[in-house]
Amino acid sequence: MSGGEAGGVLERPAPGGGADTSSRFVARAATLTAALAAGGALFGLLRDQMIARLFGADGATDAFLVSWTLPEFASTLLIEEAMALVLVPAFSVALARRAAAGSGGTDEDPGPDPVRRLLADSLPRVLLGLAVAAALAALAAPLLVRLLAPGLADPALAVDCTRLTAVTVLTFGIAGYFSAALRAHRSYLAPAAIYIGYNIGIIATALALHARFGVRAAALGVAVGGALMVLLQLPFFLRELPVRGAWADWRARRRTAAAPGGRPYVLGVTVALVVPIALFAISRQAQVLVERFLASSLTPGAISHLNYAQKVSQIPMVLALMIPTVTLPLVARAMAEGDTQGARRRVERDLLLVGIVAVLGAAYVMACAPQLVQLLFQRGAFTAEATAATAEVMRVYALGLLGHTLVGALIRPFFSAARPTWFPLAAMGVGLAITVVAGAVAVRYWGAAGIAAANAAGITATALLLMRGLAGRVVPIDPATVMAGLGRLLLSGLAAGAAGWAVADATGSPLLSAALAALAVPAVFTAGAWALRVPEAVALLSAAQRKLKATP
């Protein structure tokens, strides 16, 4: 990996450097981002282990997890999706205009630098809106708890925790703005590291204060972790972005009480663009609200079982989505320059790459879910009964892992052209309706596992609709080609999961079972993908063989 300017930015591909240079940059950036994301996921597991050990899986943890709905919602809306889908294309367009105009973009340059003007017009508005939203969320905590979990055993505790976590609406929003701006500038180090800081904040605060404040200490840790997300990125943001010049522009326009021409200069950031993106992100996260609403009427601990199962089973998705996260600025830049075929090739390749990671991860989770839960959580207040219930739900969640990953990968190119579109919201609405109806029926017969199955069905339907809609509306991908590749991956994953399950059940040691499955699942999956000639799998294996032969 190559460190870039001041160690925070990877070397950017030189203009005209060709596909090989761009591919190497993407590979290095994706590797760095995935490594840091893996670090964040590892600390997330440590966080969940600590919460399970300190507080178990009972009514108190259910109350905390209801309050955690707010930061989970804010993370999706303000970091992972809505903020990024609005601002990465906007900053990409601004950078393209700066390059076309030959603007240096320095603070001393009095000329109309597009990046500086975008900052001046968007950042103050974002900060004010976030501060108001955070205050309203804290005030509305009792109403939020009643809406989210009407059957909760201890709503007062959930209200206290929700008021503590409400600050993340502000901190996550600032962190999301910083991340989007930095990624558009091809700076990936700080944005990829924010979840490490976030989880360290939760772990340290909960360990230090749990004896005094109980589960409220974990909620306070969420607030501390959100602040660390901002602080980690602030030095990189100040170095990469012309903040001083943008601040001067904003003050000048405040003095004149109007922007040039009487309108703000926000590149592509309009209400018509923001609203469908925000509503899509809200509707996607609403699946979690549906789950917790339905589970609140089950026995205490059901919400916790769903939470732990989802956190572990979705780790492969988090790692897989680092690929389209890195390539979103490239796709947005290609769309801004009219290179739709280049965008198509990039998106088709990304979909197969994320499919490889998601299917392989799902096969492993299916193979040894009980062993994973026992190794990760069964200690302290987390009992063997909680392990069995969580593992059952985790295996069901794994059925929807590919759907979740594809939705995350598809939504990025959908908004890469910085044009308003309501199709993703409609597709997510269909998936959410399936989740609600199927969940309301299935929970009566299968409890938490039925809720997880409804989630998997709903998100898979959304993924299929988005793939068809992307081809006809934004990027002209070939759905048949992509689906054929994904179908072959699923066959490989089915064989790998069966082999891993057999290996995991052959020994009574959870550590040995997980280790053996970690060898068997990738081996069988790789053999299947090679035999079925999955394009990206063959390319990856061929590249690995060339590197091994070249190694002295």
Coordinates of C-alpha atoms in Angstrom, one line a residue:
M1 CA 0.0 0.0 0.0
S2 CA 1.2 3.4 -0.8
G3 CA 0.8 6.3 1.5
G4 CA -0.1 9.6 -0.1
E5 CA 0.0 13.2 0.9
A6 CA 1.0 13.4 4.6
G7 CA 0.2 9.7 5.0
G8 CA -3.6 10.2 4.9
V9 CA -4.4 9.8 1.2
L10 CA -3.6 7.0 -1.2
E11 CA -1.8 7.9 -4.3
R12 CA -4.4 9.1 -6.7
P13 CA -4.4 7.7 -10.2
A14 CA -2.8 10.2 -12.5
P15 CA -4.9 11.6 -15.3
G16 CA -4.6 9.5 -18.3
G17 CA -2.9 6.8 -16.3
G18 CA -5.1 4.1 -17.9
A19 CA -7.2 1.3 -16.5
D20 CA -4.3 -0.5 -14.9
T21 CA -3.4 2.5 -12.8
S22 CA -7.0 3.0 -11.8
S23 CA -7.4 -0.7 -10.9
R24 CA -4.3 -0.7 -8.8
F25 CA -5.5 2.4 -7.0
V26 CA -8.9 0.8 -6.4
A27 CA -7.3 -2.4 -5.1
R28 CA -5.0 -0.5 -2.7
A29 CA -7.8 1.8 -1.5
A30 CA -10.2 -1.2 -1.1
T31 CA -7.6 -3.2 0.8
L32 CA -6.9 -0.3 3.2
T33 CA -10.6 0.4 3.7
A34 CA -11.4 -3.3 4.2
A35 CA -8.5 -3.7 6.7
L36 CA -9.7 -0.7 8.8
A37 CA -13.3 -1.9 8.4
A38 CA -12.3 -5.3 9.7
G39 CA -10.6 -3.5 12.6
G40 CA -13.9 -1.7 13.3
A41 CA -15.8 -5.0 13.1
L42 CA -13.4 -6.6 15.5
F43 CA -13.8 -3.8 18.0
G44 CA -17.6 -4.1 17.4
L45 CA -17.4 -7.7 18.4
L46 CA -15.4 -6.9 21.5
R47 CA -18.0 -4.2 22.3
D48 CA -20.9 -6.7 21.9
Q49 CA -19.0 -9.3 23.9
M50 CA -18.5 -6.8 26.7
I51 CA -22.2 -5.8 26.7
A52 CA -23.2 -9.4 26.7
R53 CA -20.8 -10.2 29.6
L54 CA -21.7 -7.2 31.7
F55 CA -25.5 -7.1 31.1
G56 CA -26.5 -10.4 29.5
A57 CA -29.6 -10.7 27.3
D58 CA -32.5 -9.6 29.4
G59 CA -34.9 -6.6 29.8
A60 CA -32.1 -4.1 30.6
T61 CA -30.2 -4.9 27.5
D62 CA -33.5 -4.8 25.5
A63 CA -34.0 -1.2 26.9
F64 CA -30.5 -0.2 25.8
L65 CA -30.9 -1.8 22.4
V66 CA -34.1 0.1 21.8
S67 CA -32.1 3.3 22.5
W68 CA -29.4 2.1 20.2
T69 CA -32.0 2.2 17.4
L70 CA -31.4 5.9 17.1
P71 CA -27.6 5.7 16.4
E72 CA -28.2 2.8 14.1
F73 CA -30.7 4.8 12.2
A74 CA -28.3 7.8 12.2
S75 CA -25.4 5.7 11.0
T76 CA -27.4 4.5 8.0
L77 CA -28.9 7.8 7.2
L78 CA -25.9 10.1 8.0
I79 CA -22.8 8.0 7.4
E80 CA -23.3 5.0 5.2
E81 CA -26.0 6.0 2.8
A82 CA -27.9 9.3 2.6
M83 CA -25.1 11.8 3.3
A84 CA -22.7 9.8 1.2
L85 CA -25.1 9.4 -1.7
V86 CA -25.8 13.1 -1.8
L87 CA -22.4 14.5 -1.1
V88 CA -19.9 12.2 -2.8
P89 CA -21.4 12.9 -6.2
A90 CA -21.7 16.6 -5.4
F91 CA -18.1 16.9 -4.4
S92 CA -17.1 14.7 -7.4
V93 CA -18.9 17.1 -9.7
A94 CA -17.3 20.1 -8.0
L95 CA -13.8 18.5 -8.4
A96 CA -14.5 17.8 -12.0
R97 CA -15.5 21.4 -12.6
R98 CA -12.4 22.6 -10.7
A99 CA -10.2 20.4 -12.9
A100 CA -11.9 21.6 -16.1
A101 CA -11.5 25.3 -15.1
G102 CA -7.9 24.8 -13.9
S103 CA -8.8 26.3 -10.5
G104 CA -6.1 25.8 -7.9
G105 CA -8.7 25.9 -5.1
T106 CA -6.4 27.6 -2.7
D107 CA -7.7 29.8 0.2
E108 CA -5.9 32.8 -1.3
D109 CA -7.5 32.4 -4.7
P110 CA -10.5 34.8 -4.9
G111 CA -11.9 32.9 -7.9
P112 CA -15.0 30.8 -7.8
D113 CA -13.6 27.5 -6.6
P114 CA -16.5 25.0 -6.9
V115 CA -15.4 22.9 -3.9
R116 CA -15.1 26.0 -1.7
R117 CA -18.5 27.3 -2.7
L118 CA -20.1 23.9 -2.1
L119 CA -18.6 23.8 1.4
A120 CA -19.8 27.4 2.1
D121 CA -23.4 26.6 1.0
S122 CA -23.8 23.2 2.5
L123 CA -21.8 22.8 5.7
P124 CA -23.5 25.6 7.8
R125 CA -26.9 24.3 6.8
V126 CA -26.0 20.7 7.7
L127 CA -24.7 21.7 11.1
L128 CA -27.7 23.7 12.0
G129 CA -30.1 21.0 10.9
L130 CA -28.3 18.3 12.7
A131 CA -28.2 20.3 16.0
V132 CA -31.9 20.9 15.9
A133 CA -32.7 17.3 15.0
A134 CA -30.5 16.0 17.9
A135 CA -32.3 18.3 20.4
L136 CA -35.7 17.2 19.1
A137 CA -34.7 13.5 19.4
A138 CA -33.7 14.0 23.0
L139 CA -37.0 15.8 23.8
A140 CA -39.1 13.2 22.1
A141 CA -37.4 10.2 23.8
P142 CA -40.5 9.0 25.6
L143 CA -42.6 9.1 22.5
L144 CA -39.9 7.3 20.5
V145 CA -39.6 4.5 23.0
R146 CA -43.4 4.0 23.0
L147 CA -43.4 3.8 19.2
L148 CA -40.4 1.6 18.9
A149 CA -41.2 -1.0 21.6
P150 CA -44.6 -0.6 23.2
G151 CA -44.3 -3.9 25.0
L152 CA -40.9 -3.1 26.6
A153 CA -40.6 -4.2 30.3
D154 CA -38.7 -1.1 31.4
P155 CA -39.5 1.9 29.2
A156 CA -38.1 4.5 31.7
L157 CA -34.6 3.0 31.3
A158 CA -35.0 3.0 27.5
V159 CA -35.9 6.7 27.7
D160 CA -32.8 7.6 29.7
C161 CA -30.6 5.7 27.3
T162 CA -32.3 7.3 24.3
R163 CA -31.6 10.8 25.6
L164 CA -27.9 9.9 25.9
T165 CA -27.7 8.4 22.4
A166 CA -29.6 11.3 20.8
V167 CA -26.4 13.3 20.5
T168 CA -25.3 10.9 17.8
V169 CA -27.7 12.6 15.4
L170 CA -25.3 15.6 15.5
T171 CA -21.9 13.7 15.7
F172 CA -22.8 11.0 13.2
G173 CA -24.0 13.7 10.8
I174 CA -20.8 15.7 11.0
A175 CA -18.8 12.4 10.7
G176 CA -20.8 11.5 7.6
Y177 CA -20.2 14.9 6.0
F178 CA -16.5 14.6 6.6
S179 CA -16.4 11.1 5.3
A180 CA -18.2 11.9 2.1
A181 CA -16.0 14.9 1.4
L182 CA -12.8 13.0 2.1
R183 CA -13.8 10.0 0.0
A184 CA -14.6 12.3 -3.0
H185 CA -11.1 13.6 -2.6
R186 CA -9.8 9.9 -2.7
S187 CA -8.8 10.1 1.0
Y188 CA -9.9 6.8 2.7
L189 CA -7.8 6.4 5.8
A190 CA -9.8 8.5 8.3
P191 CA -13.3 7.6 7.0
A192 CA -12.5 3.9 7.2
A193 CA -11.1 4.2 10.8
I194 CA -14.1 5.9 12.4
Y195 CA -15.8 2.8 13.7
I196 CA -12.7 1.7 15.5
G197 CA -12.8 5.0 17.4
Y198 CA -16.6 4.7 17.9
N199 CA -16.3 1.2 19.4
I200 CA -13.3 2.1 21.6
G201 CA -15.4 4.9 23.0
I202 CA -18.3 2.6 23.9
I203 CA -16.0 -0.1 25.4
A204 CA -13.9 2.3 27.5
T205 CA -16.9 4.2 28.8
A206 CA -19.0 1.2 29.7
L207 CA -16.1 -0.6 31.4
A208 CA -15.3 2.5 33.4
L209 CA -18.9 3.4 34.5
H210 CA -21.0 0.3 34.4
A211 CA -20.8 -0.4 38.1
R212 CA -22.2 3.0 38.8
F213 CA -24.7 3.6 36.0
G214 CA -25.5 0.1 34.8
V215 CA -26.5 -0.2 31.2
R216 CA -26.8 3.6 30.9
A217 CA -23.0 3.6 30.8
A218 CA -23.2 1.8 27.5
A219 CA -25.5 4.5 26.1
L220 CA -23.1 7.2 27.3
G221 CA -20.4 5.3 25.6
V222 CA -22.3 5.5 22.3
A223 CA -22.3 9.3 22.7
V224 CA -18.6 9.4 23.4
G225 CA -17.9 7.1 20.4
G226 CA -19.8 9.5 18.1
A227 CA -17.6 12.4 19.2
L228 CA -14.5 10.3 18.5
M229 CA -15.7 9.7 15.0
V230 CA -15.6 13.5 14.4
L231 CA -12.3 14.1 16.1
L232 CA -10.6 11.3 14.1
Q233 CA -11.5 12.9 10.8
L234 CA -11.2 16.6 11.7
P235 CA -7.4 17.0 10.9
F236 CA -7.7 15.2 7.5
F237 CA -10.8 17.3 6.6
L238 CA -9.1 20.6 7.5
R239 CA -6.1 19.6 5.4
E240 CA -7.9 18.4 2.3
L241 CA -10.8 20.9 2.1
P242 CA -10.5 24.7 1.7
V243 CA -12.4 25.4 4.9
R244 CA -11.0 28.8 5.6
G245 CA -11.9 30.1 2.2
A246 CA -15.3 28.6 2.4
W247 CA -15.8 30.2 5.8
A248 CA -14.8 33.6 4.3
D249 CA -17.3 33.1 1.4
W250 CA -20.1 32.2 3.8
R251 CA -19.4 35.3 6.0
A252 CA -19.2 37.5 2.9
R253 CA -22.6 36.3 1.6
R254 CA -24.1 36.7 5.1
R255 CA -23.0 40.4 4.9
T256 CA -24.6 40.8 1.5
A257 CA -27.6 38.7 2.6
A258 CA -27.6 36.8 -0.7
A259 CA -25.5 34.5 -2.8
P260 CA -24.5 35.5 -6.4
G261 CA -27.7 35.7 -8.4
G262 CA -29.8 35.4 -5.3
R263 CA -29.4 31.6 -5.1
P264 CA -26.9 29.3 -3.3
Y265 CA -24.3 27.5 -5.3
V266 CA -24.9 23.9 -4.2
L267 CA -23.8 21.5 -7.0
G268 CA -26.6 19.1 -7.5
V269 CA -27.7 19.3 -3.8
T270 CA -31.4 20.1 -4.1
V271 CA -34.4 19.1 -2.2
A272 CA -35.5 17.0 -5.1
L273 CA -32.3 15.0 -4.8
V274 CA -32.0 14.8 -1.0
V275 CA -35.6 13.8 -0.2
P276 CA -35.7 10.4 -2.1
I277 CA -32.2 9.5 -0.8
A278 CA -33.2 10.3 2.8
L279 CA -36.5 8.5 2.5
F280 CA -34.8 5.4 1.0
A281 CA -32.3 5.3 3.9
I282 CA -35.0 5.7 6.4
S283 CA -37.2 3.0 4.9
R284 CA -34.2 0.6 4.7
Q285 CA -33.4 1.1 8.4
A286 CA -37.1 0.8 9.2
Q287 CA -36.6 -3.0 8.8
V288 CA -34.8 -2.8 12.2
L289 CA -37.8 -0.9 13.7
V290 CA -40.2 -3.5 12.4
E291 CA -38.0 -6.3 14.0
R292 CA -37.8 -4.6 17.4
F293 CA -41.5 -3.7 17.3
L294 CA -42.5 -7.3 16.7
A295 CA -39.9 -8.8 19.1
S296 CA -40.9 -6.5 22.0
S297 CA -44.0 -8.6 22.5
L298 CA -41.9 -11.8 22.8
T299 CA -40.1 -13.0 25.9
P300 CA -37.5 -10.7 27.4
G301 CA -34.2 -11.1 25.5
A302 CA -35.7 -11.6 22.1
I303 CA -34.5 -8.1 20.9
S304 CA -31.1 -8.9 22.2
H305 CA -31.0 -12.3 20.3
L306 CA -31.9 -10.5 17.1
N307 CA -29.3 -7.8 17.7
Y308 CA -26.4 -10.1 18.4
A309 CA -27.3 -12.4 15.5
Q310 CA -27.6 -9.6 13.1
K311 CA -24.3 -7.9 14.2
V312 CA -22.3 -11.1 13.6
S313 CA -24.0 -12.3 10.4
Q314 CA -23.6 -8.9 8.7
I315 CA -19.8 -8.6 9.2
P316 CA -19.2 -10.1 5.7
M317 CA -21.6 -7.4 4.3
V318 CA -19.7 -4.6 6.0
L319 CA -16.4 -5.9 4.5
A320 CA -18.0 -6.4 1.0
L321 CA -19.4 -2.9 0.9
M322 CA -15.9 -1.4 1.2
I323 CA -15.6 -2.1 -2.5
P324 CA -18.5 0.1 -3.8
T325 CA -17.6 2.6 -1.1
V326 CA -14.2 3.1 -2.6
T327 CA -15.5 3.0 -6.2
L328 CA -18.5 5.4 -5.7
P329 CA -16.4 8.5 -6.4
L330 CA -15.0 6.8 -9.6
V331 CA -18.5 5.9 -10.8
A332 CA -19.8 9.4 -10.0
R333 CA -16.9 11.0 -11.8
A334 CA -17.4 8.7 -14.8
M335 CA -21.1 9.6 -14.9
A336 CA -20.3 13.3 -14.6
E337 CA -18.0 13.0 -17.6
G338 CA -20.5 11.0 -19.6
D339 CA -18.6 7.7 -19.5
T340 CA -21.6 5.4 -19.0
Q341 CA -19.8 2.4 -20.3
G342 CA -16.9 2.8 -17.9
A343 CA -19.4 3.1 -15.1
R344 CA -21.2 0.0 -16.3
R345 CA -18.1 -2.1 -16.3
R346 CA -17.1 -0.9 -12.8
V347 CA -20.6 -1.6 -11.4
E348 CA -20.9 -5.0 -12.9
R349 CA -17.5 -6.0 -11.6
D350 CA -18.3 -4.6 -8.1
L351 CA -21.6 -6.6 -7.9
L352 CA -19.8 -9.9 -8.5
L353 CA -17.0 -9.0 -6.1
V354 CA -19.3 -8.1 -3.3
G355 CA -21.3 -11.3 -4.1
I356 CA -18.2 -13.4 -3.6
V357 CA -17.6 -11.9 -0.1
A358 CA -21.3 -12.1 0.9
V359 CA -22.0 -15.7 -0.2
L360 CA -18.7 -16.9 1.3
G361 CA -19.6 -15.2 4.6
A362 CA -23.1 -16.5 4.6
A363 CA -21.9 -20.1 4.0
Y364 CA -19.5 -19.8 7.0
V365 CA -22.2 -18.3 9.3
M366 CA -24.6 -21.1 8.3
A367 CA -22.0 -23.7 8.9
C368 CA -21.0 -22.8 12.5
A369 CA -23.4 -20.2 14.0
P370 CA -23.7 -22.0 17.4
Q371 CA -19.9 -22.3 17.7
L372 CA -19.4 -18.6 16.8
V373 CA -22.0 -17.4 19.3
Q374 CA -20.5 -19.6 22.0
L375 CA -17.0 -18.4 21.4
L376 CA -18.0 -14.7 21.1
F377 CA -20.7 -14.2 23.7
Q378 CA -21.3 -17.2 26.1
R379 CA -19.7 -15.9 29.3
G380 CA -20.9 -13.9 32.3
A381 CA -24.6 -13.2 32.1
F382 CA -24.9 -14.6 28.6
T383 CA -26.2 -18.2 29.1
A384 CA -26.2 -21.3 26.9
E385 CA -29.9 -20.8 26.3
A386 CA -29.1 -17.3 24.9
T387 CA -26.5 -18.9 22.7
A388 CA -28.9 -21.4 21.2
A389 CA -31.6 -18.8 20.5
T390 CA -29.1 -16.4 19.0
A391 CA -27.5 -19.0 16.8
E392 CA -30.9 -20.1 15.4
V393 CA -31.7 -16.5 14.4
M394 CA -28.2 -16.0 13.0
R395 CA -28.6 -18.9 10.5
V396 CA -31.9 -17.4 9.3
Y397 CA -30.3 -14.0 8.9
A398 CA -27.6 -15.5 6.8
L399 CA -30.2 -16.3 4.1
G400 CA -30.7 -12.6 3.5
L401 CA -27.0 -11.6 3.6
L402 CA -26.5 -11.5 -0.2
G403 CA -29.7 -9.4 -0.5
H404 CA -28.5 -6.9 2.1
T405 CA -25.1 -6.7 0.4
L406 CA -26.5 -6.2 -3.1
V407 CA -28.9 -3.4 -1.9
G408 CA -25.9 -1.6 -0.3
A409 CA -23.9 -2.0 -3.5
L410 CA -26.7 -1.1 -5.9
I411 CA -27.9 2.0 -4.2
R412 CA -24.5 3.8 -4.7
P413 CA -24.5 3.8 -8.5
F414 CA -28.2 4.6 -8.5
F415 CA -27.5 8.1 -7.1
S416 CA -24.0 8.5 -8.6
A417 CA -25.3 10.7 -11.4
A418 CA -26.6 13.2 -8.8
R419 CA -30.1 13.1 -10.4
P420 CA -33.3 12.7 -8.4
T421 CA -34.9 9.3 -8.7
W422 CA -37.7 7.7 -6.6
F423 CA -37.3 4.1 -7.9
P424 CA -35.1 3.0 -5.0
L425 CA -37.6 4.2 -2.4
A426 CA -40.4 2.3 -4.3
A427 CA -38.3 -0.8 -4.4
M428 CA -37.5 -0.5 -0.7
G429 CA -41.1 0.1 0.0
V430 CA -42.0 -3.3 -1.6
G431 CA -39.3 -5.0 0.5
L432 CA -40.5 -3.3 3.7
A433 CA -44.1 -4.3 3.0
I434 CA -43.0 -7.9 2.6
T435 CA -41.0 -7.7 5.9
V436 CA -44.0 -6.3 7.8
V437 CA -46.6 -8.7 6.5
A438 CA -44.4 -11.8 6.6
G439 CA -43.0 -10.8 10.0
A440 CA -46.4 -10.3 11.6
V441 CA -47.4 -13.8 10.5
A442 CA -44.1 -15.6 11.0
V443 CA -43.5 -14.3 14.6
R444 CA -46.6 -16.1 15.8
Y445 CA -45.2 -19.5 14.8
W446 CA -41.4 -19.1 14.9
G447 CA -40.7 -16.2 17.1
A448 CA -37.5 -14.3 16.5
A449 CA -36.4 -16.7 13.8
G450 CA -39.6 -15.9 11.9
I451 CA -38.8 -12.1 12.1
A452 CA -35.4 -12.8 10.7
A453 CA -36.8 -14.8 7.8
A454 CA -39.2 -12.0 6.9
N455 CA -36.2 -9.6 6.9
A456 CA -34.4 -11.9 4.5
A457 CA -37.3 -12.2 2.2
G458 CA -38.0 -8.4 2.1
I459 CA -34.4 -7.3 1.4
T460 CA -33.9 -9.9 -1.3
A461 CA -37.0 -8.7 -3.1
T462 CA -35.6 -5.1 -2.9
A463 CA -32.2 -6.2 -4.3
L464 CA -33.9 -7.8 -7.3
L465 CA -36.0 -4.8 -8.1
L466 CA -33.0 -2.4 -7.7
M467 CA -30.9 -4.5 -10.1
R468 CA -33.6 -4.3 -12.8
G469 CA -34.2 -0.6 -12.2
L470 CA -30.5 0.4 -12.3
A471 CA -30.1 -1.1 -15.7
G472 CA -33.0 0.9 -17.2
R473 CA -32.6 4.2 -15.4
V474 CA -29.0 5.1 -14.5
V475 CA -26.1 2.7 -15.4
P476 CA -26.8 0.3 -18.3
I477 CA -25.7 -2.9 -16.6
D478 CA -26.7 -6.3 -17.9
P479 CA -28.9 -7.9 -15.2
A480 CA -28.8 -11.3 -16.9
T481 CA -25.1 -11.5 -16.9
V482 CA -24.8 -10.3 -13.3
M483 CA -27.6 -12.7 -12.1
A484 CA -25.9 -15.6 -13.9
G485 CA -22.7 -14.9 -12.1
L486 CA -24.5 -14.6 -8.7
G487 CA -26.4 -17.8 -9.3
R488 CA -23.1 -19.7 -9.8
L489 CA -21.8 -18.1 -6.6
L490 CA -24.9 -19.3 -4.7
L491 CA -24.3 -22.9 -5.9
S492 CA -20.7 -22.7 -4.7
G493 CA -21.9 -21.2 -1.4
L494 CA -24.4 -24.0 -0.9
A495 CA -21.8 -26.7 -1.3
A496 CA -19.4 -24.8 0.9
G497 CA -22.0 -24.3 3.6
A498 CA -22.9 -28.0 3.6
A499 CA -19.2 -29.0 3.9
G500 CA -18.6 -26.5 6.7
W501 CA -21.6 -27.6 8.6
A502 CA -20.5 -31.3 8.4
V503 CA -17.0 -30.4 9.6
A504 CA -18.3 -28.1 12.4
D505 CA -20.6 -30.9 13.8
A506 CA -17.7 -33.4 13.8
T507 CA -16.1 -32.1 16.9
G508 CA -17.3 -30.9 20.3
S509 CA -14.8 -28.1 20.6
P510 CA -16.3 -24.7 19.4
L511 CA -12.9 -23.3 18.7
L512 CA -11.8 -26.3 16.7
S513 CA -15.1 -26.5 14.8
A514 CA -14.9 -22.8 13.8
A515 CA -11.3 -23.2 12.7
L516 CA -12.0 -26.3 10.6
A517 CA -15.0 -24.7 9.0
A518 CA -12.8 -21.7 8.3
L519 CA -10.6 -24.0 6.2
A520 CA -13.3 -26.1 4.6
V521 CA -15.8 -23.4 3.6
P522 CA -13.4 -21.3 1.5
A523 CA -11.7 -24.3 0.0
V524 CA -15.0 -25.8 -1.2
F525 CA -16.3 -22.4 -2.3
T526 CA -13.2 -21.6 -4.3
A527 CA -13.3 -25.0 -6.0
G528 CA -16.9 -24.5 -6.9
A529 CA -16.5 -21.0 -8.2
W530 CA -13.5 -22.1 -10.3
A531 CA -15.4 -25.1 -11.7
L532 CA -18.5 -23.0 -12.5
R533 CA -16.3 -20.3 -14.1
V534 CA -17.5 -17.3 -12.1
P535 CA -15.8 -14.4 -13.9
E536 CA -14.5 -12.4 -11.0
A537 CA -13.6 -15.5 -9.0
V538 CA -11.5 -16.8 -11.9
A539 CA -9.9 -13.4 -12.3
L540 CA -9.0 -13.2 -8.6
L541 CA -7.6 -16.8 -8.6
S542 CA -5.6 -16.2 -11.7
A543 CA -4.1 -13.0 -10.2
A544 CA -3.2 -14.8 -7.0
Q545 CA -1.5 -17.6 -9.0
R546 CA 0.6 -15.0 -10.9
K547 CA 1.6 -13.3 -7.7
L548 CA 2.7 -16.6 -6.2
K549 CA 4.7 -17.5 -9.3
A550 CA 6.4 -14.1 -9.2
T551 CA 7.3 -14.4 -5.5
P552 CA 11.0 -15.5 -5.2

